[in-house]
Amino acid sequence: MQQRRNVDGTFMVADATRQLRHDFFTAGGDDAVWLAGVLAADGCISTDRKRWHLAQSGDHGRSLIERARALTNHHLVVGVHRPQAGRPSHAITAHSPEMVRDLEDRYGIVPRKTVSYRWPDLPAASRRPFLRGYVDGDGCVGIYPTPQGNPMLHLSLVGTPDFIDGAMGTIPAAGRRRRIERCVALAEARYNGRHAWAAATWLYADEHLFRGRKWQVFRRYAALLANDPPRWHRGPQAGGHLPGQLKWQAGTGDRSLP
């Protein structure tokens, strides 16, 4: 059957919906777990449980959206919102009750999940790609100067207290947990310096997954450490590790700071 297209070259809704990989989350694999993490962080499920929606801002957001489209065989147009101030937002919608059902059954992702989402019961092998997707979707990875002028890596993620407790119990690094003052239903896991390096080295160990702006920040920090590591990154007595020396195993290590 000949496929009908819109004037911009995209498929008509019915044809594009048939093209979707409706079994994407059923089939599993690291890419499916990663995208589920993205949707857990920053996606939206329709109240009739027939569609999922994802929006991301800026060039990084567009590259993430394009990765999601390639993985799911999404052929509908990418919506673009250009606010008067700030970066443009890119969005896609996938019409698939099958995918929505899998997202709920496997990852607990449901409509209106922002203040109710709980840490999902995941196999050990799925926890890292899921958290990587969560951070790629709505986490923060940045490099900031210390008072002494040294570059310091920062990694953080926000979610419900139950979700943050589960995430911090999985990430093999020492972080700080705090409540979000403007929304008491949310909490933040925050990692800085060598603790952020430990967390990010574990999180970004799988280079076959999506590599966007946050991964690039991590790699830039790795290059800085290789050239001139701060004192607190030098040697095991400081608790730090140089690139390539960190050998974390999931479920080990101190996960909280005093």
PDB file of C-alpha atoms in Angstrom, residues 31-187:
ATOM      1  CA  ASP A  31      17.694   1.601  24.519  1.00  0.00           C
ATOM      2  CA  ALA A  32      14.125   0.833  25.592  1.00  0.00           C
ATOM      3  CA  VAL A  33      15.078   1.130  29.265  1.00  0.00           C
ATOM      4  CA  TRP A  34      16.888   4.410  28.550  1.00  0.00           C
ATOM      5  CA  LEU A  35      13.835   5.895  26.786  1.00  0.00           C
ATOM      6  CA  ALA A  36      11.587   4.730  29.631  1.00  0.00           C
ATOM      7  CA  GLY A  37      13.872   6.661  31.991  1.00  0.00           C
ATOM      8  CA  VAL A  38      13.570   9.760  29.808  1.00  0.00           C
ATOM      9  CA  LEU A  39       9.772   9.479  29.859  1.00  0.00           C
ATOM     10  CA  ALA A  40       9.731   8.858  33.616  1.00  0.00           C
ATOM     11  CA  ALA A  41      11.623  12.119  34.091  1.00  0.00           C
ATOM     12  CA  ASP A  42      10.071  14.380  31.507  1.00  0.00           C
ATOM     13  CA  GLY A  43       7.358  12.552  29.558  1.00  0.00           C
ATOM     14  CA  CYS A  44       3.596  12.717  29.786  1.00  0.00           C
ATOM     15  CA  ILE A  45       0.975   9.967  29.494  1.00  0.00           C
ATOM     16  CA  SER A  46      -2.495  10.971  28.262  1.00  0.00           C
ATOM     17  CA  THR A  47      -5.314  10.477  30.761  1.00  0.00           C
ATOM     18  CA  ASP A  48      -7.025   8.029  28.379  1.00  0.00           C
ATOM     19  CA  ARG A  49      -3.767   6.013  28.319  1.00  0.00           C
ATOM     20  CA  LYS A  50      -3.558   6.003  24.531  1.00  0.00           C
ATOM     21  CA  ARG A  51      -0.601   8.333  23.900  1.00  0.00           C
ATOM     22  CA  TRP A  52       2.712   9.430  25.325  1.00  0.00           C
ATOM     23  CA  HIS A  53       4.211  12.870  24.800  1.00  0.00           C
ATOM     24  CA  LEU A  54       7.777  14.125  25.169  1.00  0.00           C
ATOM     25  CA  ALA A  55       9.102  17.692  24.992  1.00  0.00           C
ATOM     26  CA  GLN A  56      12.700  18.873  25.271  1.00  0.00           C
ATOM     27  CA  SER A  57      14.281  22.299  24.826  1.00  0.00           C
ATOM     28  CA  GLY A  58      17.269  23.570  22.872  1.00  0.00           C
ATOM     29  CA  ASP A  59      19.637  21.789  20.511  1.00  0.00           C
ATOM     30  CA  HIS A  60      20.314  19.048  23.078  1.00  0.00           C
ATOM     31  CA  GLY A  61      16.586  18.514  23.406  1.00  0.00           C
ATOM     32  CA  ARG A  62      16.176  18.259  19.652  1.00  0.00           C
ATOM     33  CA  SER A  63      18.931  15.623  19.424  1.00  0.00           C
ATOM     34  CA  LEU A  64      17.286  13.624  22.225  1.00  0.00           C
ATOM     35  CA  ILE A  65      13.906  13.871  20.485  1.00  0.00           C
ATOM     36  CA  GLU A  66      15.448  12.656  17.226  1.00  0.00           C
ATOM     37  CA  ARG A  67      17.007   9.712  19.051  1.00  0.00           C
ATOM     38  CA  ALA A  68      13.613   8.799  20.523  1.00  0.00           C
ATOM     39  CA  ARG A  69      12.067   9.030  17.059  1.00  0.00           C
ATOM     40  CA  ALA A  70      14.712   6.787  15.503  1.00  0.00           C
ATOM     41  CA  LEU A  71      14.327   4.160  18.226  1.00  0.00           C
ATOM     42  CA  THR A  72      10.528   4.010  18.017  1.00  0.00           C
ATOM     43  CA  ASN A  73      10.194   4.562  14.249  1.00  0.00           C
ATOM     44  CA  HIS A  74       8.244   7.765  14.866  1.00  0.00           C
ATOM     45  CA  HIS A  75       7.318   9.579  11.626  1.00  0.00           C
ATOM     46  CA  LEU A  76       4.941  12.317  12.733  1.00  0.00           C
ATOM     47  CA  VAL A  77       6.063  15.937  12.642  1.00  0.00           C
ATOM     48  CA  VAL A  78       8.136  17.345  15.493  1.00  0.00           C
ATOM     49  CA  GLY A  79       6.274  20.238  17.091  1.00  0.00           C
ATOM     50  CA  VAL A  80       8.331  23.357  17.813  1.00  0.00           C
ATOM     51  CA  HIS A  81       7.386  26.080  20.291  1.00  0.00           C
ATOM     52  CA  ARG A  82       9.465  29.270  20.159  1.00  0.00           C
ATOM     53  CA  PRO A  83       8.904  31.429  23.261  1.00  0.00           C
ATOM     54  CA  GLN A  84       9.718  35.127  23.266  1.00  0.00           C
ATOM     55  CA  ALA A  85      12.519  34.405  25.736  1.00  0.00           C
ATOM     56  CA  GLY A  86      14.495  31.197  26.122  1.00  0.00           C
ATOM     57  CA  ARG A  87      15.230  28.246  23.907  1.00  0.00           C
ATOM     58  CA  PRO A  88      12.745  26.646  21.518  1.00  0.00           C
ATOM     59  CA  SER A  89      10.995  23.493  22.721  1.00  0.00           C
ATOM     60  CA  HIS A  90      10.680  20.387  20.532  1.00  0.00           C
ATOM     61  CA  ALA A  91       7.916  17.833  21.136  1.00  0.00           C
ATOM     62  CA  ILE A  92       6.571  14.547  19.791  1.00  0.00           C
ATOM     63  CA  THR A  93       3.470  12.494  20.511  1.00  0.00           C
ATOM     64  CA  ALA A  94       3.191   8.742  19.954  1.00  0.00           C
ATOM     65  CA  HIS A  95      -0.285   7.226  19.596  1.00  0.00           C
ATOM     66  CA  SER A  96       0.177   3.752  21.080  1.00  0.00           C
ATOM     67  CA  PRO A  97      -1.915   2.197  23.872  1.00  0.00           C
ATOM     68  CA  GLU A  98       0.450  -0.802  23.690  1.00  0.00           C
ATOM     69  CA  MET A  99       3.505   1.315  24.519  1.00  0.00           C
ATOM     70  CA  VAL A 100       1.604   3.154  27.249  1.00  0.00           C
ATOM     71  CA  ARG A 101       0.557  -0.164  28.799  1.00  0.00           C
ATOM     72  CA  ASP A 102       4.165  -1.408  28.807  1.00  0.00           C
ATOM     73  CA  LEU A 103       5.392   1.839  30.359  1.00  0.00           C
ATOM     74  CA  GLU A 104       2.925   1.373  33.216  1.00  0.00           C
ATOM     75  CA  ASP A 105       3.445  -2.358  33.682  1.00  0.00           C
ATOM     76  CA  ARG A 106       7.241  -2.316  33.491  1.00  0.00           C
ATOM     77  CA  TYR A 107       8.153   1.108  34.891  1.00  0.00           C
ATOM     78  CA  GLY A 108       5.095   2.407  36.742  1.00  0.00           C
ATOM     79  CA  ILE A 109       4.783   5.428  34.423  1.00  0.00           C
ATOM     80  CA  VAL A 110       1.186   6.683  34.520  1.00  0.00           C
ATOM     81  CA  PRO A 111      -0.728   9.941  33.911  1.00  0.00           C
ATOM     82  CA  ARG A 112      -0.079  12.800  36.357  1.00  0.00           C
ATOM     83  CA  LYS A 113       2.979  11.081  37.803  1.00  0.00           C
ATOM     84  CA  THR A 114       4.976  14.178  38.826  1.00  0.00           C
ATOM     85  CA  VAL A 115       4.316  14.054  42.576  1.00  0.00           C
ATOM     86  CA  SER A 116       3.361  10.379  42.856  1.00  0.00           C
ATOM     87  CA  TYR A 117       6.009   8.467  40.893  1.00  0.00           C
ATOM     88  CA  ARG A 118       7.771   5.756  42.871  1.00  0.00           C
ATOM     89  CA  TRP A 119      11.089   4.032  42.305  1.00  0.00           C
ATOM     90  CA  PRO A 120      10.268   1.106  39.965  1.00  0.00           C
ATOM     91  CA  ASP A 121      11.178  -2.503  40.724  1.00  0.00           C
ATOM     92  CA  LEU A 122      13.838  -2.981  38.036  1.00  0.00           C
ATOM     93  CA  PRO A 123      16.228  -5.829  37.300  1.00  0.00           C
ATOM     94  CA  ALA A 124      19.761  -4.918  38.362  1.00  0.00           C
ATOM     95  CA  ALA A 125      20.934  -4.720  34.736  1.00  0.00           C
ATOM     96  CA  SER A 126      18.239  -2.138  33.909  1.00  0.00           C
ATOM     97  CA  ARG A 127      18.931   0.345  36.694  1.00  0.00           C
ATOM     98  CA  ARG A 128      21.868   2.138  35.088  1.00  0.00           C
ATOM     99  CA  PRO A 129      20.318   2.724  31.621  1.00  0.00           C
ATOM    100  CA  PHE A 130      17.045   3.758  33.295  1.00  0.00           C
ATOM    101  CA  LEU A 131      18.770   6.335  35.503  1.00  0.00           C
ATOM    102  CA  ARG A 132      20.856   7.518  32.570  1.00  0.00           C
ATOM    103  CA  GLY A 133      17.639   8.205  30.672  1.00  0.00           C
ATOM    104  CA  TYR A 134      16.172   9.937  33.718  1.00  0.00           C
ATOM    105  CA  VAL A 135      19.181  12.258  34.004  1.00  0.00           C
ATOM    106  CA  ASP A 136      19.280  12.855  30.237  1.00  0.00           C
ATOM    107  CA  GLY A 137      15.585  13.729  30.370  1.00  0.00           C
ATOM    108  CA  ASP A 138      15.492  16.101  33.339  1.00  0.00           C
ATOM    109  CA  GLY A 139      18.739  15.910  35.325  1.00  0.00           C
ATOM    110  CA  CYS A 140      21.611  18.365  35.601  1.00  0.00           C
ATOM    111  CA  VAL A 141      25.271  17.779  34.729  1.00  0.00           C
ATOM    112  CA  GLY A 142      27.539  20.815  34.856  1.00  0.00           C
ATOM    113  CA  ILE A 143      31.042  22.093  35.647  1.00  0.00           C
ATOM    114  CA  TYR A 144      31.375  24.910  38.169  1.00  0.00           C
ATOM    115  CA  PRO A 145      34.409  26.634  39.748  1.00  0.00           C
ATOM    116  CA  THR A 146      35.260  26.077  43.412  1.00  0.00           C
ATOM    117  CA  PRO A 147      36.253  29.077  45.582  1.00  0.00           C
ATOM    118  CA  GLN A 148      39.857  28.092  44.821  1.00  0.00           C
ATOM    119  CA  GLY A 149      39.181  28.298  41.080  1.00  0.00           C
ATOM    120  CA  ASN A 150      39.254  24.553  40.380  1.00  0.00           C
ATOM    121  CA  PRO A 151      36.633  23.046  38.050  1.00  0.00           C
ATOM    122  CA  MET A 152      34.094  20.914  39.946  1.00  0.00           C
ATOM    123  CA  LEU A 153      31.615  18.494  38.431  1.00  0.00           C
ATOM    124  CA  HIS A 154      27.982  18.652  39.565  1.00  0.00           C
ATOM    125  CA  LEU A 155      25.275  16.039  38.963  1.00  0.00           C
ATOM    126  CA  SER A 156      21.733  16.188  40.297  1.00  0.00           C
ATOM    127  CA  LEU A 157      18.255  14.809  39.722  1.00  0.00           C
ATOM    128  CA  VAL A 158      14.821  15.645  41.146  1.00  0.00           C
ATOM    129  CA  GLY A 159      11.879  13.370  41.870  1.00  0.00           C
ATOM    130  CA  THR A 160       9.551  12.212  44.599  1.00  0.00           C
ATOM    131  CA  PRO A 161      11.257  11.294  47.887  1.00  0.00           C
ATOM    132  CA  ASP A 162      10.565   7.596  47.234  1.00  0.00           C
ATOM    133  CA  PHE A 163      12.122   7.811  43.773  1.00  0.00           C
ATOM    134  CA  ILE A 164      15.163   9.755  45.001  1.00  0.00           C
ATOM    135  CA  ASP A 165      15.735   7.253  47.817  1.00  0.00           C
ATOM    136  CA  GLY A 166      15.672   4.414  45.281  1.00  0.00           C
ATOM    137  CA  ALA A 167      18.000   6.240  42.905  1.00  0.00           C
ATOM    138  CA  MET A 168      20.511   7.104  45.637  1.00  0.00           C
ATOM    139  CA  GLY A 169      20.417   3.527  46.847  1.00  0.00           C
ATOM    140  CA  THR A 170      21.445   2.464  43.343  1.00  0.00           C
ATOM    141  CA  ILE A 171      24.057   5.074  42.353  1.00  0.00           C
ATOM    142  CA  PRO A 172      27.396   3.946  43.851  1.00  0.00           C
ATOM    143  CA  ALA A 173      28.519   7.355  45.092  1.00  0.00           C
ATOM    144  CA  ALA A 174      28.097   9.694  48.053  1.00  0.00           C
ATOM    145  CA  GLY A 175      25.389  12.303  47.534  1.00  0.00           C
ATOM    146  CA  ARG A 176      23.228  14.725  49.467  1.00  0.00           C
ATOM    147  CA  ARG A 177      19.438  14.424  49.577  1.00  0.00           C
ATOM    148  CA  ARG A 178      17.327  17.513  50.179  1.00  0.00           C
ATOM    149  CA  ARG A 179      13.669  18.482  50.024  1.00  0.00           C
ATOM    150  CA  ILE A 180      12.613  21.014  47.387  1.00  0.00           C
ATOM    151  CA  GLU A 181      11.316  24.011  49.341  1.00  0.00           C
ATOM    152  CA  ARG A 182       8.953  25.242  46.630  1.00  0.00           C
ATOM    153  CA  CYS A 183       7.372  21.772  46.348  1.00  0.00           C
ATOM    154  CA  VAL A 184       7.492  19.577  49.458  1.00  0.00           C
ATOM    155  CA  ALA A 185       6.343  16.567  47.388  1.00  0.00           C
ATOM    156  CA  LEU A 186       9.724  16.518  45.598  1.00  0.00           C
ATOM    157  CA  ALA A 187      13.318  15.883  46.640  1.00  0.00           C
TER     158      ALA A 187
END
